[in-house]
mmCIF file of C-alpha atoms and ligand atoms in Angstrom:
data_model
loop_
_atom_site.group_PDB
_atom_site.id
_atom_site.type_symbol
_atom_site.label_atom_id
_atom_site.label_comp_id
_atom_site.label_asym_id
_atom_site.label_seq_id
_atom_site.Cartn_x
_atom_site.Cartn_y
_atom_site.Cartn_z
ATOM 1 C CA MET A 11 0.000 0.000 0.000
ATOM 2 C CA LEU A 12 1.186 3.528 -0.803
ATOM 3 C CA LEU A 13 1.850 5.938 2.033
ATOM 4 C CA ILE A 14 0.890 9.522 1.254
ATOM 5 C CA TYR A 15 1.843 12.639 3.201
ATOM 6 C CA CYS A 16 -0.880 15.234 3.730
ATOM 7 C CA PRO A 17 0.662 18.721 3.951
ATOM 8 C CA TYR A 18 -2.345 19.964 5.936
ATOM 9 C CA CYS A 19 -2.564 17.168 8.535
ATOM 10 C CA GLN A 20 1.242 16.887 8.389
ATOM 11 C CA VAL A 21 1.130 13.129 8.695
ATOM 12 C CA GLU A 22 1.740 10.171 6.444
ATOM 13 C CA ARG A 23 -1.365 8.057 5.941
ATOM 14 C CA ALA A 24 -2.426 5.002 3.984
ATOM 15 C CA GLU A 25 -3.516 5.431 0.383
ATOM 16 C CA THR A 26 -7.070 4.360 1.326
ATOM 17 C CA GLU A 27 -7.630 7.776 2.959
ATOM 18 C CA PHE A 28 -6.908 9.579 -0.329
ATOM 19 C CA HIS A 29 -8.310 10.085 -3.790
ATOM 20 C CA CYS A 30 -6.299 11.081 -6.851
ATOM 21 C CA GLY A 31 -7.688 14.080 -8.722
ATOM 22 C CA GLY A 32 -5.626 13.871 -11.932
ATOM 23 C CA GLU A 33 -3.073 16.242 -13.402
ATOM 24 C CA ALA A 34 -2.299 19.346 -11.342
ATOM 25 C CA HIS A 35 -1.875 22.969 -12.409
ATOM 26 C CA ILE A 36 -4.492 23.008 -15.150
ATOM 27 C CA ALA A 37 -5.808 26.554 -15.154
ATOM 28 C CA ARG A 38 -9.461 27.185 -15.854
ATOM 29 C CA PRO A 39 -9.939 29.746 -18.666
ATOM 30 C CA ALA A 40 -9.692 33.180 -17.022
ATOM 31 C CA ASP A 41 -12.633 34.555 -18.962
ATOM 32 C CA PRO A 42 -14.924 31.559 -19.564
ATOM 33 C CA SER A 43 -17.326 33.420 -21.863
ATOM 34 C CA LYS A 44 -14.477 34.227 -24.246
ATOM 35 C CA ALA A 45 -13.085 30.680 -24.384
ATOM 36 C CA SER A 46 -13.649 28.817 -27.647
ATOM 37 C CA ASP A 47 -14.868 25.229 -27.893
ATOM 38 C CA GLU A 48 -11.271 24.187 -28.559
ATOM 39 C CA ASP A 49 -10.138 25.964 -25.363
ATOM 40 C CA TRP A 50 -12.738 24.042 -23.391
ATOM 41 C CA VAL A 51 -11.737 20.734 -24.950
ATOM 42 C CA GLU A 52 -8.145 21.504 -24.011
ATOM 43 C CA PHE A 53 -9.116 22.466 -20.454
ATOM 44 C CA LEU A 54 -11.553 19.647 -19.774
ATOM 45 C CA TYR A 55 -10.112 16.629 -21.542
ATOM 46 C CA MET A 56 -6.528 16.987 -22.756
ATOM 47 C CA ARG A 57 -3.958 15.655 -20.319
ATOM 48 C CA THR A 58 -0.211 15.106 -20.556
ATOM 49 C CA ASN A 59 -0.465 11.465 -19.368
ATOM 50 C CA THR A 60 3.175 11.562 -18.358
ATOM 51 C CA LYS A 61 5.216 8.399 -18.108
ATOM 52 C CA GLY A 62 7.637 9.436 -15.382
ATOM 53 C CA ILE A 63 7.649 12.445 -13.048
ATOM 54 C CA ALA A 64 4.272 14.186 -12.904
ATOM 55 C CA ALA A 65 2.454 16.675 -10.658
ATOM 56 C CA GLU A 66 -0.981 15.482 -9.572
ATOM 57 C CA ARG A 67 -3.867 16.710 -7.459
ATOM 58 C CA TRP A 68 -4.747 14.544 -4.474
ATOM 59 C CA ARG A 69 -7.493 14.887 -1.903
ATOM 60 C CA HIS A 70 -7.352 13.715 1.698
ATOM 61 C CA ASN A 71 -10.992 12.699 1.506
ATOM 62 C CA ASN A 72 -11.001 10.462 4.587
ATOM 63 C CA GLY A 73 -9.020 12.968 6.631
ATOM 64 C CA CYS A 74 -9.007 16.751 6.501
ATOM 65 C CA GLY A 75 -10.846 16.742 3.172
ATOM 66 C CA ARG A 76 -8.431 19.171 1.538
ATOM 67 C CA PHE A 77 -6.946 19.081 -1.963
ATOM 68 C CA PHE A 78 -3.163 19.258 -2.255
ATOM 69 C CA ASN A 79 -0.596 18.465 -4.918
ATOM 70 C CA ALA A 80 2.008 15.732 -5.156
ATOM 71 C CA VAL A 81 4.833 14.869 -7.502
ATOM 72 C CA ARG A 82 4.823 11.165 -8.325
ATOM 73 C CA ASP A 83 6.871 8.944 -10.568
ATOM 74 C CA THR A 84 4.124 7.215 -12.540
ATOM 75 C CA VAL A 85 6.467 4.360 -13.445
ATOM 76 C CA SER A 86 7.691 3.393 -9.966
ATOM 77 C CA ASP A 87 4.707 4.874 -8.064
ATOM 78 C CA LYS A 88 7.169 6.648 -5.753
ATOM 79 C CA PHE A 89 6.066 9.996 -4.343
ATOM 80 C CA LEU A 90 8.781 12.653 -4.547
ATOM 81 C CA LYS A 91 7.128 15.786 -3.177
ATOM 82 C CA PHE A 92 3.947 16.978 -1.480
ATOM 83 C CA TYR A 93 2.804 20.600 -1.384
ATOM 84 C CA LYS A 94 -0.298 22.628 -0.586
ATOM 85 C CA ALA A 95 -2.835 23.686 -3.193
ATOM 86 C CA GLY A 96 -2.054 27.140 -4.527
ATOM 87 C CA GLU A 97 1.709 26.737 -4.250
ATOM 88 C CA PRO A 98 3.559 26.937 -7.590
ATOM 89 C CA MET A 99 4.486 23.805 -9.520
ATOM 90 C CA PRO A 100 7.944 22.696 -8.417
ATOM 91 C CA ASP A 101 10.764 22.202 -10.911
ATOM 92 C CA LEU A 102 9.919 18.697 -12.110
ATOM 93 C CA GLU A 103 13.192 18.317 -14.000
ATOM 94 C CA ALA A 104 15.219 19.122 -10.887
ATOM 95 C CA ILE A 105 13.152 16.630 -8.895
ATOM 96 C CA ALA A 106 13.671 14.008 -11.583
ATOM 97 C CA LYS A 107 17.417 14.618 -11.580
ATOM 98 C CA GLU A 108 17.561 14.370 -7.815
ATOM 99 C CA ALA A 109 15.676 11.081 -7.978
ATOM 100 C CA GLY A 110 18.249 9.833 -10.471
ATOM 101 C CA LYS A 111 15.972 9.776 -13.511
ATOM 102 C CA MET B 9 -12.069 7.634 34.163
ATOM 103 C CA SER B 10 -11.845 11.074 35.765
ATOM 104 C CA ASP B 11 -8.327 11.695 34.443
ATOM 105 C CA LEU B 12 -9.537 11.322 30.889
ATOM 106 C CA LEU B 13 -9.674 14.246 28.536
ATOM 107 C CA ALA B 14 -13.236 15.575 28.198
ATOM 108 C CA SER B 15 -14.583 13.011 30.645
ATOM 109 C CA ASP B 16 -17.302 15.511 31.591
ATOM 110 C CA LEU B 17 -18.420 15.547 27.966
ATOM 111 C CA ILE B 18 -17.980 12.052 26.567
ATOM 112 C CA THR B 19 -19.732 9.692 28.938
ATOM 113 C CA PRO B 20 -21.056 6.163 28.554
ATOM 114 C CA ASP B 21 -24.774 6.057 27.839
ATOM 115 C CA ALA B 22 -26.262 4.865 31.137
ATOM 116 C CA GLY B 23 -29.304 3.413 29.380
ATOM 117 C CA GLU B 24 -27.284 1.125 27.118
ATOM 118 C CA SER B 25 -25.626 -2.124 28.046
ATOM 119 C CA PRO B 26 -21.957 -2.431 26.968
ATOM 120 C CA LEU B 27 -21.431 -3.609 23.386
ATOM 121 C CA LEU B 28 -18.392 -5.456 24.631
ATOM 122 C CA ASN B 29 -16.954 -5.978 28.073
ATOM 123 C CA GLN B 30 -13.816 -8.114 28.109
ATOM 124 C CA GLY B 31 -10.976 -7.817 30.554
ATOM 125 C CA SER B 32 -8.592 -6.274 28.041
ATOM 126 C CA VAL B 33 -10.986 -4.094 26.067
ATOM 127 C CA SER B 34 -14.503 -2.708 26.336
ATOM 128 C CA ILE B 35 -16.825 -0.892 23.935
ATOM 129 C CA LEU B 36 -19.479 1.397 25.386
ATOM 130 C CA LYS B 37 -22.024 3.517 23.561
ATOM 131 C CA ALA B 38 -21.482 7.186 24.354
ATOM 132 C CA ALA B 39 -24.361 9.352 25.517
ATOM 133 C CA PRO B 40 -25.792 11.802 22.941
ATOM 134 C CA ILE B 41 -23.992 15.113 22.670
ATOM 135 C CA ALA B 42 -24.280 18.378 20.717
ATOM 136 C CA ARG B 43 -21.945 18.486 17.710
ATOM 137 C CA LEU B 44 -21.386 21.542 15.575
ATOM 138 C CA SER B 45 -19.437 21.763 12.362
ATOM 139 C CA PHE B 46 -17.686 25.122 12.234
ATOM 140 C CA ARG B 47 -15.825 26.518 9.253
ATOM 141 C CA ALA B 48 -14.207 29.937 9.219
ATOM 142 C CA ARG B 49 -11.122 31.921 8.331
ATOM 143 C CA GLU B 50 -8.313 32.726 10.699
ATOM 144 C CA ALA B 51 -9.608 36.205 11.508
ATOM 145 C CA SER B 52 -12.744 34.788 13.159
ATOM 146 C CA LEU B 53 -11.170 32.039 15.270
ATOM 147 C CA LYS B 54 -10.390 34.043 18.368
ATOM 148 C CA ALA B 55 -13.877 35.468 18.676
ATOM 149 C CA ALA B 56 -15.502 32.096 18.038
ATOM 150 C CA GLY B 57 -13.271 30.387 20.614
ATOM 151 C CA SER B 58 -13.928 32.981 23.280
ATOM 152 C CA VAL B 59 -17.698 32.717 23.037
ATOM 153 C CA PHE B 60 -17.595 28.915 22.685
ATOM 154 C CA GLY B 61 -15.452 28.542 25.805
ATOM 155 C CA ALA B 62 -12.554 26.587 24.307
ATOM 156 C CA ALA B 63 -10.027 27.963 21.836
ATOM 157 C CA LEU B 64 -10.051 26.623 18.282
ATOM 158 C CA PRO B 65 -6.765 24.756 17.778
ATOM 159 C CA THR B 66 -4.712 25.569 14.699
ATOM 160 C CA THR B 67 -2.277 22.697 15.180
ATOM 161 C CA PRO B 68 -3.204 19.787 12.887
ATOM 162 C CA LEU B 69 -5.033 16.896 14.589
ATOM 163 C CA ALA B 70 -5.152 18.755 17.929
ATOM 164 C CA CYS B 71 -7.981 19.457 20.351
ATOM 165 C CA GLU B 72 -8.682 22.085 22.989
ATOM 166 C CA THR B 73 -10.895 21.253 25.914
ATOM 167 C CA ALA B 74 -12.514 23.258 28.690
ATOM 168 C CA VAL B 75 -15.277 22.489 31.160
ATOM 169 C CA LYS B 76 -17.970 20.718 29.103
ATOM 170 C CA ARG B 77 -16.497 21.978 25.837
ATOM 171 C CA ALA B 78 -14.163 20.520 23.223
ATOM 172 C CA ALA B 79 -12.951 21.977 19.940
ATOM 173 C CA LEU B 80 -11.503 19.408 17.565
ATOM 174 C CA TRP B 81 -9.308 20.247 14.555
ATOM 175 C CA MET B 82 -10.750 18.618 11.433
ATOM 176 C CA GLY B 83 -8.934 20.589 8.752
ATOM 177 C CA PRO B 84 -7.140 23.914 8.237
ATOM 178 C CA ASP B 85 -10.469 25.796 8.241
ATOM 179 C CA GLU B 86 -12.767 23.260 9.864
ATOM 180 C CA TRP B 87 -13.534 22.286 13.455
ATOM 181 C CA THR B 88 -15.992 20.072 15.305
ATOM 182 C CA LEU B 89 -17.327 21.697 18.465
ATOM 183 C CA LEU B 90 -18.684 19.477 21.235
ATOM 184 C CA ALA B 91 -20.934 20.523 24.112
ATOM 185 C CA PRO B 92 -23.678 18.941 26.233
ATOM 186 C CA GLU B 93 -27.016 18.628 24.430
ATOM 187 C CA GLU B 94 -28.692 21.158 26.731
ATOM 188 C CA ASP B 95 -26.091 23.810 25.771
ATOM 189 C CA LEU B 96 -26.662 23.520 22.012
ATOM 190 C CA LYS B 97 -28.882 26.578 21.668
ATOM 191 C CA GLU B 98 -26.662 28.748 23.818
ATOM 192 C CA VAL B 99 -23.493 27.771 21.937
ATOM 193 C CA PHE B 100 -25.057 28.042 18.497
ATOM 194 C CA GLU B 101 -26.693 31.396 19.069
ATOM 195 C CA GLY B 102 -23.673 32.728 20.941
ATOM 196 C CA ILE B 103 -21.304 32.058 18.037
ATOM 197 C CA GLU B 104 -23.762 33.356 15.443
ATOM 198 C CA ALA B 105 -24.315 36.562 17.403
ATOM 199 C CA LYS B 106 -20.610 37.108 17.929
ATOM 200 C CA LEU B 107 -19.542 36.502 14.314
ATOM 201 C CA GLY B 108 -22.449 38.315 12.669
ATOM 202 C CA ASP B 109 -21.568 38.999 9.039
ATOM 203 C CA GLU B 110 -18.058 37.555 9.169
ATOM 204 C CA PRO B 111 -17.888 34.730 6.615
ATOM 205 C CA HIS B 112 -18.341 31.417 8.403
ATOM 206 C CA ALA B 113 -20.486 28.297 8.460
ATOM 207 C CA LEU B 114 -21.964 26.812 11.604
ATOM 208 C CA VAL B 115 -24.078 23.683 11.231
ATOM 209 C CA ASP B 116 -25.707 21.474 13.848
ATOM 210 C CA ILE B 117 -24.547 17.927 13.047
ATOM 211 C CA SER B 118 -25.475 16.399 16.402
ATOM 212 C CA GLU B 119 -27.674 13.710 14.858
ATOM 213 C CA ARG B 120 -25.307 12.787 12.047
ATOM 214 C CA SER B 121 -23.040 10.553 14.056
ATOM 215 C CA GLU B 122 -22.848 8.359 17.120
ATOM 216 C CA ALA B 123 -19.860 7.610 19.274
ATOM 217 C CA VAL B 124 -18.538 4.571 21.064
ATOM 218 C CA ILE B 125 -15.847 4.577 23.731
ATOM 219 C CA VAL B 126 -13.217 1.923 23.115
ATOM 220 C CA SER B 127 -10.950 1.429 26.089
ATOM 221 C CA GLY B 128 -8.586 -1.045 27.642
ATOM 222 C CA GLU B 129 -5.066 -2.319 27.131
ATOM 223 C CA LYS B 130 -6.089 -3.936 23.830
ATOM 224 C CA ALA B 131 -7.896 -0.849 22.487
ATOM 225 C CA VAL B 132 -5.055 0.026 20.095
ATOM 226 C CA TRP B 133 -4.835 -3.563 18.896
ATOM 227 C CA LEU B 134 -8.573 -3.583 18.288
ATOM 228 C CA LEU B 135 -8.656 -0.312 16.343
ATOM 229 C CA ASN B 136 -5.734 -1.493 14.232
ATOM 230 C CA THR B 137 -7.839 -4.392 12.969
ATOM 231 C CA GLY B 138 -9.513 -1.835 10.696
ATOM 232 C CA ILE B 139 -7.432 1.371 10.766
ATOM 233 C CA PHE B 140 -3.948 1.797 9.255
ATOM 234 C CA ILE B 141 -2.640 4.357 11.733
ATOM 235 C CA ASP B 142 0.290 4.094 14.126
ATOM 236 C CA PHE B 143 -1.423 4.528 17.511
ATOM 237 C CA SER B 144 1.768 4.445 19.580
ATOM 238 C CA LEU B 145 1.741 7.279 22.113
ATOM 239 C CA ASP B 146 4.682 8.977 20.360
ATOM 240 C CA ALA B 147 2.944 9.100 17.003
ATOM 241 C CA PHE B 148 -0.606 9.582 18.281
ATOM 242 C CA PRO B 149 -0.486 11.210 21.736
ATOM 243 C CA VAL B 150 -3.477 11.685 24.036
ATOM 244 C CA GLY B 151 -5.661 14.458 22.600
ATOM 245 C CA THR B 152 -4.974 13.615 18.959
ATOM 246 C CA VAL B 153 -8.096 13.606 16.820
ATOM 247 C CA THR B 154 -8.448 12.621 13.189
ATOM 248 C CA ARG B 155 -10.865 11.484 10.576
ATOM 249 C CA THR B 156 -9.847 8.253 8.948
ATOM 250 C CA ILE B 157 -11.346 5.102 7.540
ATOM 251 C CA PHE B 158 -12.270 1.945 9.485
ATOM 252 C CA HIS B 159 -12.467 -0.915 6.985
ATOM 253 C CA LYS B 160 -14.869 0.796 4.522
ATOM 254 C CA SER B 161 -16.504 3.334 6.809
ATOM 255 C CA PRO B 162 -15.360 6.893 7.479
ATOM 256 C CA VAL B 163 -14.829 7.411 11.215
ATOM 257 C CA MET B 164 -13.438 9.997 13.568
ATOM 258 C CA VAL B 165 -10.968 8.781 16.185
ATOM 259 C CA TRP B 166 -10.147 10.874 19.237
ATOM 260 C CA ARG B 167 -7.688 9.649 21.841
ATOM 261 C CA THR B 168 -8.945 10.792 25.240
ATOM 262 C CA GLY B 169 -6.619 8.638 27.345
ATOM 263 C CA SER B 170 -3.617 6.443 26.784
ATOM 264 C CA ASP B 171 -5.912 3.411 26.516
ATOM 265 C CA THR B 172 -9.149 5.187 25.637
ATOM 266 C CA PHE B 173 -10.510 6.293 22.267
ATOM 267 C CA VAL B 174 -13.736 7.888 21.151
ATOM 268 C CA VAL B 175 -14.768 6.438 17.795
ATOM 269 C CA GLU B 176 -17.466 8.337 15.958
ATOM 270 C CA ALA B 177 -19.264 7.086 12.869
ATOM 271 C CA TRP B 178 -22.322 8.152 10.913
ATOM 272 C CA VAL B 179 -25.478 6.785 12.526
ATOM 273 C CA SER B 180 -26.255 4.401 9.674
ATOM 274 C CA PHE B 181 -22.656 3.095 9.659
ATOM 275 C CA MET B 182 -22.374 2.521 13.410
ATOM 276 C CA ASP B 183 -23.786 -1.001 13.327
ATOM 277 C CA TYR B 184 -21.098 -1.875 10.801
ATOM 278 C CA VAL B 185 -18.286 -0.222 12.778
ATOM 279 C CA ALA B 186 -19.328 -1.445 16.228
ATOM 280 C CA GLY B 187 -20.209 -4.869 14.846
ATOM 281 C CA LEU B 188 -16.782 -5.362 13.293
ATOM 282 C CA LEU B 189 -15.078 -4.120 16.458
ATOM 283 C CA VAL B 190 -17.011 -6.588 18.612
ATOM 284 C CA GLN B 191 -16.379 -9.428 16.170
ATOM 285 C CA SER B 192 -12.646 -8.689 16.011
ATOM 286 C CA ALA B 193 -12.404 -8.489 19.790
ATOM 287 C CA GLN B 194 -13.695 -12.052 20.037
ATOM 288 C CA GLU B 195 -10.376 -13.144 18.536
ATOM 289 C CA LEU B 196 -8.733 -11.973 21.741
ATOM 290 C CA GLU B 197 -10.802 -14.410 23.753
ATOM 291 C CA ALA B 198 -10.176 -17.241 21.339
ATOM 292 C CA ALA B 199 -6.412 -16.705 21.442
HETATM 293 ZN ZN1 ZN C 214 -5.110 15.896 5.600
#
């Protein structure tokens, strides 16, 4: 079982307390009424589907209930970083290098 | 039980017979209590705590208790406030009057859940049959409170003594939670 660190509760908990919310840092169109159909398709459906180091949204649904972000290696399933929602996306390349990828 | 945290608030229901009463662990239904879900921003916490009677903790998984009051940290902007049933109106109206137009949410959730008191030297062992949390006193000291999952049911676990836990579950899930606890405890007798 995966152990996941919640940056709000500040504890590591079992995966069963969490829910993955997909790719992180996807910005909603700033002015929705001006967004074209293609913009919406891009926003709603198009994902990077990274094989390797990726930033994802996670929710501590059976805990504090908050969304946060995590950097995970989608190949090894290893978590490399956890950070609060609203914080900027970390340098994924630097994290990958540090992890020896 | 007098040395237990919030022992004036969380008491066994006198009208109910114990769900389990073994030498090493017991499970007792807790008497009904007023529960309020409170959500607010940092600027409102002091005022809310002063009128409630116990400060609202900002440390994760912490609680603050006072005479017949307990404020439990549920999340960075969410608390559960406990008080005796007869104080519900006073607490609710007191907080609403004090906070006025400040953005906040106060909801009476007294009826949503029920609590059992799990205590005894095997209490940790018993909870760990369905909860993946390290309940050693270093990792989970007395006073720690958290939501988690017990088998498939969301629960709230609050350690009120070194061998005593309050386990709260939604009313319709309590048969499942208490039933599995009682069933698992029978293994102790068989061993
Ligand atoms: Zn959390």
